[in-house]
């Protein structure tokens, strides 16, 4: 029996042939998806798996000088990881085969900085193979993330590195079976180890990787794989890492360079435009990437911060429910397994989604439409639960209505709509109304863009009659309207009590600079809405800057933390830091120096953990570099007990 996706591809490829009773289908409108994009749209939800040396060094971004010896999962279980993700409703898995630190999870022939020089299986292990084999065994698609930036490699920033990068891409796409997505990000260039030549290396992101020819390797070796990056060419970044697609979120997009005179490329694009896309762009749908935990890699101090079932459902409806895909990161722990709490929440999330959509209340409705194109395109195809069929109207009918009438009132709080994607995105405006007791239509939902899917989610309603209005530049082609009542299965999570830090008695005893409206005391007031900032009104203070905090008494601490400003601005956000400690305020020792990796895209609390607890009364926090500007900002500076 032909599957729905197979039928969709056949119909999409045969649009010029007559349908039943010689009624011709509508002509495609605007940009349309490729076959590989159509297959990708069917997945909707898949998983990211971040796992490398960072898991063992408690970092988000490694510097590149980490020894392969630190990578030593004690009980790695690829089957457990894949089974857990499948039970959580994931249709695929994208593995971080190499992150920015350059450590390779496979025994690459082109570097010694890989799993072959780690204690794992005495250097005979291959994490990429184990995960890809487990994906095939359990029926998940397999994808790879290969970081373009490599902070370990001696030639990064030079032409020789591109050959190395392409050789590794070729290895991954040649030796591990079918790949459904190849993932590239825009984090490129900066400080690193670089084979011992520590320092900063800058590149021209628009030209350095020669992306057109690099992407061609994917096309040749994995022709069915979609390529993800800030600019596609198949799937775009939605522009944030907090789990939300825009309203609307068009499947079409025009990448625009953020640097005059340069072509758009990963890292060289007005990425915030990916949130909504463009009505007149190329077919370049959005992927929403977000983590089940605050960070992308496993950190024990985040065990009490795993997203709830309710929060995961919110992410689902604000990504998949807005026409994008959800790429949910679920990081393994030091053992090399998904933690039990994460697994429980994932399974409850999947149960909530599957049981919500298992019952379609529209199946009991009498469905009529203002117009129908003819046999083969009738309004009944909206409720036949077959994505390869669709309702359409006569050419030129740009405004259309569908009415659903029920024998008795139905209670619902969710409506799902889908367009038939091979014909393009044709509905530009939609609304939903119910008929009240007086026979008047009352609108309760409206918006722009349907595309792959649009899910309306609201308060429970009881109605006997619904009307759907669709407007667009051409006749619609809608494959589904379904109506549901949400099912939610929360997990009763009893986290261990956190050690809350009382800042009463703390005071700032020294500061290099502070603004009159941003005194350093606001960095320890417990209010994330206030800031210590060093912009001096008529001029910037410059960077670096520091603040010295007196805890009031000698205290044993495990680390310190920094909360960046929470207003969405990058101005003054610290990227590189030094932490000094003292028991008496006179004799100081350096406790930590480093960077807050990925703080631009994920501006959450940044924890700097020490190897062992230390006793201190005074903390001096040095801000060495910032994201934007020549001043420093901090919403909060605190300690981890």
Coordinates of C-alpha atoms in Angstrom, one line a residue:
X1 CA 0.0 0.0 0.0
X2 CA 1.4 3.4 -0.9
X3 CA 2.1 5.6 2.1
X4 CA 0.7 9.2 2.4
X5 CA 4.2 10.7 1.8
X6 CA 4.7 8.5 -1.2
X7 CA 1.3 9.6 -2.6
X8 CA 2.1 13.2 -1.9
X9 CA 5.4 13.0 -3.8
X10 CA 3.7 11.3 -6.7
X11 CA 0.9 13.8 -6.8
X12 CA 3.4 16.7 -6.4
X13 CA 5.4 15.4 -9.3
X14 CA 2.4 14.8 -11.6
X15 CA 0.6 18.1 -11.3
X16 CA 0.2 18.5 -15.0
X17 CA -1.8 15.3 -15.4
X18 CA -5.6 15.3 -15.3
X19 CA -7.3 14.2 -12.0
X20 CA -10.5 12.4 -11.7
X21 CA -13.2 13.4 -14.2
X22 CA -10.6 15.4 -16.1
X23 CA -10.6 18.1 -13.4
X24 CA -7.2 19.7 -13.5
X25 CA -5.4 20.4 -10.2
X26 CA -4.4 24.0 -9.4
X27 CA -1.1 25.3 -10.7
X28 CA 1.6 25.6 -8.0
X29 CA 1.9 29.0 -6.5
X30 CA 5.2 30.7 -5.7
X31 CA 8.0 28.7 -4.1
X32 CA 7.4 25.0 -3.6
X33 CA 9.3 22.4 -1.6
X34 CA 11.7 19.9 -3.0
X35 CA 11.2 16.2 -2.5
X36 CA 13.8 16.1 0.3
X37 CA 12.0 19.1 2.0
X38 CA 8.6 17.3 1.7
X39 CA 10.1 14.3 3.5
X40 CA 11.6 16.5 6.1
X41 CA 8.2 18.3 6.7
X42 CA 6.7 14.9 7.6
X43 CA 9.0 14.4 10.6
X44 CA 7.9 17.5 12.6
X45 CA 9.8 16.5 15.8
X46 CA 13.3 15.1 16.2
X47 CA 16.1 15.2 18.7
X48 CA 19.5 16.9 19.0
X49 CA 22.1 15.0 21.0
X50 CA 25.0 17.1 22.4
X51 CA 27.7 14.9 23.7
X52 CA 31.5 15.4 23.7
X53 CA 34.3 16.4 26.0
X54 CA 32.1 19.3 27.3
X55 CA 30.0 16.7 29.0
X56 CA 33.0 15.9 31.2
X57 CA 34.5 19.3 31.6
X58 CA 31.1 21.0 32.5
X59 CA 31.4 23.5 29.7
X60 CA 29.1 24.6 26.9
X61 CA 31.9 25.5 24.5
X62 CA 35.3 23.8 24.8
X63 CA 38.4 25.8 24.1
X64 CA 40.0 23.1 22.0
X65 CA 42.8 22.2 24.5
X66 CA 40.9 19.5 26.2
X67 CA 42.7 16.2 26.3
X68 CA 40.9 13.2 24.6
X69 CA 41.5 11.5 27.9
X70 CA 38.6 13.4 29.6
X71 CA 36.1 11.7 27.3
X72 CA 35.3 8.6 29.2
X73 CA 31.6 7.6 29.5
X74 CA 31.3 4.9 32.1
X75 CA 28.3 3.1 30.7
X76 CA 27.5 4.4 27.2
X77 CA 24.3 2.9 25.8
X78 CA 23.3 4.0 22.3
X79 CA 20.2 1.8 22.5
X80 CA 19.1 3.5 25.7
X81 CA 19.5 6.9 24.1
X82 CA 17.6 6.0 20.9
X83 CA 14.9 4.1 22.7
X84 CA 14.3 7.0 25.0
X85 CA 14.0 9.5 22.2
X86 CA 11.7 7.2 20.2
X87 CA 9.5 6.8 23.3
X88 CA 9.5 10.6 23.6
X89 CA 8.0 11.0 20.1
X90 CA 11.2 11.9 18.2
X91 CA 11.3 10.8 14.6
X92 CA 15.0 11.3 14.1
X93 CA 18.3 12.2 15.9
X94 CA 21.0 14.7 15.0
X95 CA 24.3 13.9 16.8
X96 CA 27.1 16.5 17.5
X97 CA 29.8 14.5 15.7
X98 CA 32.1 17.4 16.3
X99 CA 31.5 20.6 18.3
X100 CA 33.5 23.8 18.4
X101 CA 36.2 22.2 20.6
X102 CA 37.2 19.9 17.6
X103 CA 36.9 16.6 19.4
X104 CA 35.5 13.9 17.0
X105 CA 33.1 11.2 18.2
X106 CA 34.3 9.0 15.4
X107 CA 37.9 7.8 14.8
X108 CA 38.6 10.3 12.0
X109 CA 41.6 9.5 9.8
X110 CA 42.5 13.2 9.7
X111 CA 43.1 14.0 13.4
X112 CA 44.3 12.5 16.6
X113 CA 41.9 14.7 18.5
X114 CA 39.2 12.1 18.6
X115 CA 37.6 9.1 20.4
X116 CA 40.4 6.9 19.1
X117 CA 42.7 8.5 21.7
X118 CA 40.2 8.4 24.6
X119 CA 39.8 5.8 27.3
X120 CA 36.5 4.8 25.8
X121 CA 36.8 1.2 24.7
X122 CA 40.5 1.6 24.9
X123 CA 40.4 3.9 21.8
X124 CA 38.5 1.4 19.7
X125 CA 35.1 3.0 20.1
X126 CA 33.0 4.9 17.5
X127 CA 30.1 6.9 19.0
X128 CA 28.8 7.9 15.6
X129 CA 28.6 4.3 14.5
X130 CA 26.9 3.1 17.7
X131 CA 24.3 5.9 17.5
X132 CA 23.7 5.5 13.8
X133 CA 23.3 1.7 14.1
X134 CA 20.9 2.2 17.0
X135 CA 18.8 4.6 15.0
X136 CA 18.4 2.1 12.1
X137 CA 17.7 -0.7 14.6
X138 CA 14.9 1.3 16.3
X139 CA 13.5 3.1 13.2
X140 CA 14.8 6.7 13.8
X141 CA 16.3 8.9 11.1
X142 CA 20.0 9.7 11.7
X143 CA 21.6 13.2 11.2
X144 CA 24.9 14.8 11.9
X145 CA 26.2 18.1 13.2
X146 CA 29.7 19.0 12.1
X147 CA 30.9 22.3 13.6
X148 CA 32.6 24.4 10.9
X149 CA 34.6 26.2 13.7
X150 CA 37.3 24.0 15.1
X151 CA 39.2 25.5 18.1
X152 CA 41.6 22.6 18.2
X153 CA 42.9 22.5 14.6
X154 CA 46.2 24.3 13.9
X155 CA 45.1 25.4 10.4
X156 CA 41.7 26.9 11.3
X157 CA 41.4 30.2 9.5
X158 CA 43.7 29.1 6.7
X159 CA 42.9 27.5 3.4
X160 CA 44.3 24.2 4.5
X161 CA 41.5 23.8 7.1
X162 CA 38.8 23.7 4.4
X163 CA 40.3 20.5 2.9
X164 CA 40.3 19.0 6.4
X165 CA 36.7 20.1 7.1
X166 CA 35.5 18.6 3.8
X167 CA 37.4 15.4 4.4
X168 CA 35.7 15.0 7.7
X169 CA 32.3 15.8 6.2
X170 CA 33.0 13.1 3.6
X171 CA 33.8 10.6 6.3
X172 CA 30.6 11.2 8.1
X173 CA 28.4 11.1 5.0
X174 CA 30.1 8.0 3.5
X175 CA 30.5 5.6 6.4
X176 CA 27.4 5.8 8.6
X177 CA 24.4 5.0 6.4
X178 CA 21.6 7.2 5.3
X179 CA 21.6 10.8 6.8
X180 CA 18.4 12.8 6.9
X181 CA 19.9 16.2 7.9
X182 CA 23.3 17.8 8.0
X183 CA 23.5 20.6 10.5
X184 CA 25.9 23.7 10.2
X185 CA 25.8 26.7 12.5
X186 CA 27.1 30.2 12.3
X187 CA 29.4 30.2 15.3
X188 CA 32.7 30.7 13.5
X189 CA 36.0 32.3 14.4
X190 CA 37.3 33.5 17.7
X191 CA 39.7 32.5 20.4
X192 CA 41.0 28.9 20.6
X193 CA 43.8 26.5 21.2
X194 CA 44.6 26.1 17.5
X195 CA 47.3 23.4 17.8
X196 CA 49.0 25.3 20.6
X197 CA 49.0 28.6 18.9
X198 CA 46.6 30.1 21.4
X199 CA 44.9 33.2 20.3
X200 CA 42.1 34.6 18.2
X201 CA 41.5 33.8 14.5
X202 CA 39.1 35.7 12.4
X203 CA 37.6 34.6 9.1
X204 CA 35.4 36.1 6.4
X205 CA 32.3 34.0 7.1
X206 CA 30.8 34.9 3.8
X207 CA 33.6 33.3 1.8
X208 CA 35.9 31.2 3.9
X209 CA 34.0 27.9 3.7
X210 CA 33.1 28.3 0.1
X211 CA 29.7 27.0 1.1
X212 CA 28.3 26.3 -2.3
X213 CA 31.0 23.7 -3.0
X214 CA 31.0 22.4 0.6
X215 CA 27.2 21.8 0.4
X216 CA 27.8 20.0 -2.9
X217 CA 29.5 17.2 -1.0
X218 CA 26.2 16.6 0.8
X219 CA 24.3 16.7 -2.4
X220 CA 26.6 14.1 -4.0
X221 CA 26.9 11.7 -1.0
X222 CA 23.5 12.1 0.7
X223 CA 21.1 13.5 -2.0
X224 CA 18.0 13.0 0.2
X225 CA 19.5 14.9 3.2
X226 CA 18.4 18.4 4.0
X227 CA 21.0 21.0 4.8
X228 CA 20.4 23.2 7.8
X229 CA 22.1 26.6 8.4
X230 CA 21.2 30.3 9.0
X231 CA 20.7 30.5 5.2
X232 CA 19.6 26.9 4.4
X233 CA 19.8 26.0 1.6
X234 CA 17.0 23.5 2.7
X235 CA 16.1 24.4 6.3
X236 CA 16.7 27.7 8.1
X237 CA 17.4 28.6 11.7
X238 CA 14.4 30.3 13.4
X239 CA 16.7 32.9 14.9
X240 CA 16.5 32.0 18.6
X241 CA 17.2 29.1 21.0
X242 CA 14.2 29.5 23.4
X243 CA 11.8 27.3 21.4
X244 CA 9.5 29.6 19.5
X245 CA 8.6 30.2 15.8
X246 CA 7.0 33.5 14.8
X247 CA 3.4 34.4 14.2
X248 CA 3.3 34.1 11.3
X249 CA 6.1 31.7 10.4
X250 CA 6.2 31.5 6.6
X251 CA 7.9 28.5 5.0
X252 CA 9.4 30.9 2.6
X253 CA 12.4 33.1 3.4
X254 CA 14.9 35.5 1.8
X255 CA 18.3 35.5 3.6
X256 CA 19.6 39.0 3.8
X257 CA 23.3 39.8 4.7
X258 CA 23.9 41.8 7.9
X259 CA 27.2 43.1 6.3
X260 CA 27.0 45.5 3.4
X261 CA 28.7 44.1 0.3
X262 CA 28.9 40.6 1.6
X263 CA 26.6 37.7 0.5
X264 CA 24.5 36.0 3.1
X265 CA 26.0 33.0 4.7
X266 CA 26.0 31.2 8.1
X267 CA 26.8 33.9 10.6
X268 CA 26.4 36.6 7.9
X269 CA 22.6 37.1 7.9
X270 CA 19.9 39.1 9.6
X271 CA 19.0 36.0 11.6
X272 CA 16.1 37.5 13.4
X273 CA 14.2 37.6 10.1
X274 CA 14.1 33.8 10.3
X275 CA 11.6 34.1 13.1
X276 CA 8.8 35.1 10.7
X277 CA 10.3 34.4 7.3
X278 CA 9.1 36.3 4.2
X279 CA 5.9 35.8 2.2
X280 CA 7.8 36.1 -1.1
X281 CA 10.9 34.1 -0.4
X282 CA 12.3 30.8 -1.5
X283 CA 11.0 27.6 0.2
X284 CA 13.2 27.6 3.2
X285 CA 11.2 26.4 6.3
X286 CA 12.2 27.0 9.9
X287 CA 13.7 24.6 12.4
X288 CA 13.2 25.5 16.1
X289 CA 16.2 24.2 18.1
X290 CA 15.9 24.2 21.9
X291 CA 17.2 22.2 24.8
X292 CA 15.2 20.2 27.4
X293 CA 17.6 21.7 29.9
X294 CA 19.0 25.3 30.2
X295 CA 22.3 24.2 28.5
X296 CA 23.0 22.2 25.4
X297 CA 25.4 19.8 27.2
X298 CA 24.7 17.8 30.4
X299 CA 25.4 19.6 33.7
X300 CA 24.6 18.1 37.0
X301 CA 23.7 21.4 38.5
X302 CA 20.8 21.6 35.9
X303 CA 19.2 18.4 37.1
X304 CA 16.4 20.3 38.8
X305 CA 15.8 22.5 35.7
X306 CA 14.5 19.9 33.2
X307 CA 11.6 21.3 31.3
X308 CA 8.2 20.1 32.4
X309 CA 5.7 18.3 30.2
X310 CA 3.6 21.4 30.1
X311 CA 6.5 23.5 28.9
X312 CA 7.5 20.9 26.3
X313 CA 3.9 21.0 25.0
X314 CA 4.1 24.8 24.8
X315 CA 7.3 24.4 22.7
X316 CA 5.6 21.9 20.5
X317 CA 2.6 24.1 19.7
X318 CA 4.8 27.2 19.2
X319 CA 7.1 25.4 16.7
X320 CA 5.3 22.4 15.0
X321 CA 2.0 24.2 15.6
X322 CA 3.3 27.2 13.6
X323 CA 4.6 25.3 10.6
X324 CA 8.2 24.8 11.8
X325 CA 10.0 21.6 13.0
X326 CA 11.0 21.0 16.6
X327 CA 14.6 19.9 17.1
X328 CA 14.7 19.1 20.9
X329 CA 18.1 18.7 22.4
X330 CA 18.3 15.9 25.0
X331 CA 21.9 15.5 26.2
X332 CA 23.3 12.3 27.7
X333 CA 25.1 12.4 31.1
X334 CA 28.6 11.3 32.1
X335 CA 27.5 7.7 31.8
X336 CA 26.5 8.1 28.2
X337 CA 22.8 7.7 28.9
X338 CA 19.7 10.0 29.0
X339 CA 19.0 10.8 32.7
X340 CA 15.9 9.0 34.1
X341 CA 14.0 12.3 34.9
X342 CA 14.5 13.6 31.3
X343 CA 13.3 10.2 30.0
X344 CA 10.1 10.2 32.1
X345 CA 9.2 13.7 31.0
X346 CA 9.8 12.9 27.4
X347 CA 7.6 9.9 27.5
X348 CA 4.8 11.8 29.2
X349 CA 5.2 14.5 26.5
X350 CA 4.8 12.0 23.7
X351 CA 1.8 10.4 25.4
X352 CA 0.1 13.8 25.7
X353 CA 0.7 14.7 22.1
X354 CA -0.3 11.3 20.6
X355 CA -3.5 11.0 22.7
X356 CA -4.5 14.6 22.0
X357 CA -4.5 13.9 18.2
X358 CA -5.8 10.3 18.4
X359 CA -9.4 11.6 18.5
X360 CA -10.5 14.0 15.8
X361 CA -13.9 15.5 16.6
X362 CA -14.2 16.8 13.0
X363 CA -14.9 13.2 11.9
X364 CA -18.5 13.6 13.1
X365 CA -19.2 16.9 11.3
X366 CA -21.2 17.7 8.3
X367 CA -18.7 19.7 6.1
X368 CA -19.7 22.1 3.4
X369 CA -17.8 24.7 1.5
X370 CA -18.5 27.9 -0.4
X371 CA -16.9 26.3 -3.5
X372 CA -15.3 23.1 -4.7
X373 CA -13.0 22.6 -7.7
X374 CA -14.8 19.4 -8.7
X375 CA -14.5 15.7 -8.3
X376 CA -11.2 14.8 -6.7
X377 CA -11.0 18.1 -4.8
X378 CA -14.1 18.1 -2.7
X379 CA -14.4 19.4 0.8
X380 CA -14.6 15.9 2.2
X381 CA -10.9 15.5 1.7
X382 CA -10.3 18.0 4.6
X383 CA -11.4 15.3 7.0
X384 CA -10.3 12.0 5.4
X385 CA -7.1 12.0 7.4
X386 CA -5.0 11.5 4.3
X387 CA -2.2 14.1 3.7
X388 CA -2.0 13.2 0.0
X389 CA -5.6 14.5 -0.8
X390 CA -6.8 18.1 -0.5
X391 CA -9.8 20.4 -1.0
X392 CA -9.5 23.2 -3.5
X393 CA -11.7 25.6 -5.4
X394 CA -12.1 27.1 -8.8
X395 CA -9.2 29.2 -10.1
X396 CA -9.8 32.8 -9.1
X397 CA -11.7 32.0 -5.9
X398 CA -9.4 33.9 -3.5
X399 CA -11.8 34.0 -0.6
X400 CA -13.4 30.8 0.6
X401 CA -15.3 29.4 3.5
X402 CA -15.7 25.9 5.1
X403 CA -18.5 25.2 7.6
X404 CA -18.6 22.3 10.0
X405 CA -21.9 21.5 11.7
X406 CA -22.3 18.9 14.5
X407 CA -25.3 16.9 15.6
X408 CA -24.7 18.0 19.2
X409 CA -22.2 20.4 20.8
X410 CA -18.6 19.4 20.9
X411 CA -16.0 20.5 23.4
X412 CA -12.6 21.3 22.1
X413 CA -9.5 23.5 22.8
X414 CA -7.4 22.8 19.8
X415 CA -7.7 23.0 16.0
X416 CA -5.1 21.8 13.5
X417 CA -5.0 22.9 9.8
X418 CA -2.6 21.9 7.0
X419 CA -2.0 23.0 3.4
X420 CA -1.1 20.7 0.6
X421 CA 2.6 21.7 0.4
X422 CA 3.5 20.5 -3.2
X423 CA 1.3 23.4 -4.5
X424 CA 3.0 26.0 -2.3
X425 CA 1.8 28.2 0.5
X426 CA -1.5 29.6 -0.8
X427 CA -3.4 30.8 2.3
X428 CA -2.3 34.2 3.5
X429 CA -5.0 34.9 6.0
X430 CA -7.4 32.7 7.9
X431 CA -10.0 33.0 10.7
X432 CA -12.2 30.7 12.7
X433 CA -15.7 31.6 14.0
X434 CA -18.5 29.9 15.9
X435 CA -22.2 30.4 15.6
X436 CA -23.8 31.7 18.8
X437 CA -27.4 31.1 20.0
X438 CA -28.6 34.2 18.0
X439 CA -27.3 32.8 14.8
X440 CA -24.4 35.3 14.6
X441 CA -20.9 34.3 13.7
X442 CA -18.3 35.2 16.4
X443 CA -14.7 35.1 15.4
X444 CA -12.3 33.7 18.1
X445 CA -9.1 33.0 16.1
X446 CA -7.3 34.5 13.2
X447 CA -3.9 34.8 11.7
X448 CA -1.6 34.5 8.7
X449 CA 0.2 31.5 7.2
X450 CA -0.8 27.9 7.5
X451 CA 1.8 25.9 5.5
X452 CA 2.9 22.6 6.9
X453 CA 0.7 23.1 9.9
X454 CA -1.2 25.7 12.0
X455 CA -2.5 24.7 15.4
X456 CA -4.8 27.0 17.3
X457 CA -4.8 26.3 21.0
X458 CA -7.1 28.1 23.4
X459 CA -9.7 27.8 26.2
X460 CA -12.2 24.9 26.0
X461 CA -15.2 25.8 23.9
X462 CA -18.6 24.1 23.3
X463 CA -20.1 24.7 19.9
X464 CA -22.4 23.2 17.3
X465 CA -21.2 25.0 14.3
X466 CA -17.8 26.4 13.1
X467 CA -16.8 28.5 10.1
X468 CA -13.3 28.7 8.6
X469 CA -12.5 31.6 6.3
X470 CA -9.4 31.5 4.0
X471 CA -8.0 34.3 1.9
X472 CA -5.1 34.3 -0.4
X473 CA -3.8 35.3 -3.8
X474 CA -5.0 32.0 -5.5
X475 CA -7.4 29.2 -4.8
X476 CA -6.6 27.3 -1.6
X477 CA -5.3 23.7 -1.4
X478 CA -5.9 22.5 2.2
X479 CA -5.3 18.9 3.2
X480 CA -6.6 18.9 6.7
X481 CA -8.8 20.5 9.4
X482 CA -9.0 18.5 12.6
X483 CA -10.5 19.3 16.0
X484 CA -9.2 18.0 19.3
X485 CA -9.4 18.1 23.1
X486 CA -6.0 18.3 24.7
X487 CA -4.7 15.5 26.9
X488 CA -1.9 16.4 29.3
X489 CA 0.0 13.9 31.5
X490 CA 2.2 15.9 33.8
X491 CA 5.1 14.2 35.7
X492 CA 5.1 14.7 39.4
X493 CA 8.7 15.7 39.8
X494 CA 10.1 16.1 43.3
X495 CA 13.4 17.8 42.9
X496 CA 15.9 17.9 45.7
X497 CA 15.7 21.2 47.5
X498 CA 18.0 23.8 46.1
X499 CA 20.3 25.7 48.4
X500 CA 18.9 29.2 48.0
X501 CA 21.6 31.9 48.5
X502 CA 20.5 34.8 50.8
X503 CA 22.3 37.9 49.7
X504 CA 21.4 39.9 52.8
X505 CA 24.6 41.4 54.1
X506 CA 26.4 41.3 50.8
X507 CA 27.9 44.6 49.7
X508 CA 30.1 46.0 46.9
X509 CA 33.4 47.1 48.3
X510 CA 35.1 48.1 45.0
X511 CA 34.1 48.6 41.4
X512 CA 36.1 49.8 38.4
X513 CA 33.2 51.8 36.9
X514 CA 29.5 52.2 37.4
X515 CA 26.8 54.3 35.9
X516 CA 24.7 56.6 38.2
X517 CA 21.6 54.7 37.0
X518 CA 23.3 51.3 37.1
X519 CA 25.3 51.0 40.3
X520 CA 27.2 47.8 41.0
X521 CA 24.8 47.1 44.0
X522 CA 22.1 46.3 41.4
X523 CA 24.2 43.3 40.4
X524 CA 23.6 41.7 43.7
X525 CA 20.1 42.9 44.6
X526 CA 18.3 39.7 43.6
X527 CA 16.3 41.5 40.9
X528 CA 17.0 40.3 37.3
X529 CA 15.3 43.4 35.9
X530 CA 18.0 45.8 37.3
X531 CA 21.6 46.1 36.1
X532 CA 25.1 46.9 37.1
X533 CA 26.4 48.7 34.0
X534 CA 29.4 50.8 33.3
X535 CA 28.1 53.0 30.4
X536 CA 28.9 56.4 31.8
X537 CA 26.2 58.3 29.9
X538 CA 28.2 60.5 27.5
X539 CA 30.9 57.8 26.9
X540 CA 31.6 54.1 27.3
X541 CA 33.8 52.9 30.1
X542 CA 35.8 50.5 28.1
X543 CA 36.5 46.8 28.8
X544 CA 37.8 45.1 31.0
X545 CA 36.0 46.1 34.2
X546 CA 35.6 44.5 37.6
X547 CA 33.5 44.4 40.7
X548 CA 34.5 43.2 44.2
X549 CA 31.8 41.7 46.4
X550 CA 32.0 41.1 50.2
X551 CA 29.8 38.1 51.3
X552 CA 29.9 39.3 54.9
X553 CA 31.6 36.2 56.2
X554 CA 33.9 33.4 55.1
X555 CA 31.7 31.0 53.1
X556 CA 32.3 27.7 51.4
X557 CA 31.2 27.9 47.8
X558 CA 31.3 25.5 44.8
X559 CA 31.3 28.2 42.2
X560 CA 30.0 31.6 41.1
X561 CA 27.4 32.6 38.5
X562 CA 26.6 35.5 36.2
X563 CA 23.2 36.3 34.9
X564 CA 23.3 38.4 31.7
X565 CA 20.8 41.1 31.1
X566 CA 17.3 39.7 30.3
X567 CA 15.9 42.4 28.1
X568 CA 17.1 40.9 24.9
X569 CA 20.0 43.3 24.3
X570 CA 23.6 42.1 23.8
X571 CA 25.0 45.4 25.0
X572 CA 27.7 44.8 27.6
X573 CA 26.9 41.1 28.0
X574 CA 30.1 39.4 29.3
X575 CA 31.6 36.6 27.2
X576 CA 35.0 36.2 28.9
X577 CA 35.7 36.4 32.6
X578 CA 38.2 35.9 35.4
X579 CA 37.2 35.1 39.0
X580 CA 39.5 36.0 41.9
X581 CA 38.8 34.9 45.6
X582 CA 40.1 36.1 48.9
X583 CA 39.4 35.4 52.6
X584 CA 40.7 38.7 53.8
X585 CA 40.4 41.1 50.9
X586 CA 44.1 41.5 50.5
X587 CA 45.5 38.2 49.4
X588 CA 43.9 37.0 46.2
X589 CA 44.0 33.8 44.2
X590 CA 42.7 33.1 40.7
X591 CA 39.8 30.6 40.9
X592 CA 38.7 30.5 37.3
X593 CA 39.2 32.1 33.9
X594 CA 37.2 31.3 30.8
X595 CA 34.3 32.2 28.6
X596 CA 30.6 31.9 28.6
X597 CA 30.0 29.9 25.4
X598 CA 26.8 30.5 23.4
X599 CA 25.6 33.3 25.7
X600 CA 24.5 35.3 22.7
X601 CA 21.9 32.7 21.6
X602 CA 21.2 31.3 25.0
X603 CA 21.4 34.2 27.6
X604 CA 20.7 32.1 30.7
X605 CA 22.4 31.9 34.1
X606 CA 26.1 31.1 33.6
X607 CA 27.6 28.9 36.3
X608 CA 31.4 28.8 36.8
X609 CA 32.0 25.7 38.8
X610 CA 35.3 25.1 40.7
X611 CA 36.9 21.6 40.9
X612 CA 36.5 21.5 44.7
X613 CA 34.6 23.7 47.2
X614 CA 36.6 26.7 48.4
X615 CA 36.3 29.0 51.3
X616 CA 36.2 32.7 50.6
X617 CA 34.7 36.0 51.8
X618 CA 35.5 38.2 48.9
X619 CA 34.8 37.7 45.2
X620 CA 36.3 39.8 42.4
X621 CA 34.5 39.3 39.1
X622 CA 36.5 40.6 36.1
X623 CA 34.6 41.1 32.8
X624 CA 37.3 40.7 30.1
X625 CA 35.3 40.8 26.9
X626 CA 31.7 41.6 26.0
X627 CA 29.3 40.8 23.1
X628 CA 28.6 44.3 22.0
X629 CA 29.8 47.8 23.0
X630 CA 32.7 48.9 25.2
X631 CA 31.0 48.6 28.6
X632 CA 29.9 45.9 31.0
X633 CA 26.4 44.9 32.2
X634 CA 25.3 42.3 34.7
X635 CA 21.8 41.5 35.9
X636 CA 23.1 39.4 38.8
X637 CA 26.4 38.0 40.1
X638 CA 26.1 35.2 42.7
X639 CA 27.5 32.1 44.2
X640 CA 26.8 28.4 44.0
X641 CA 26.8 26.7 47.4

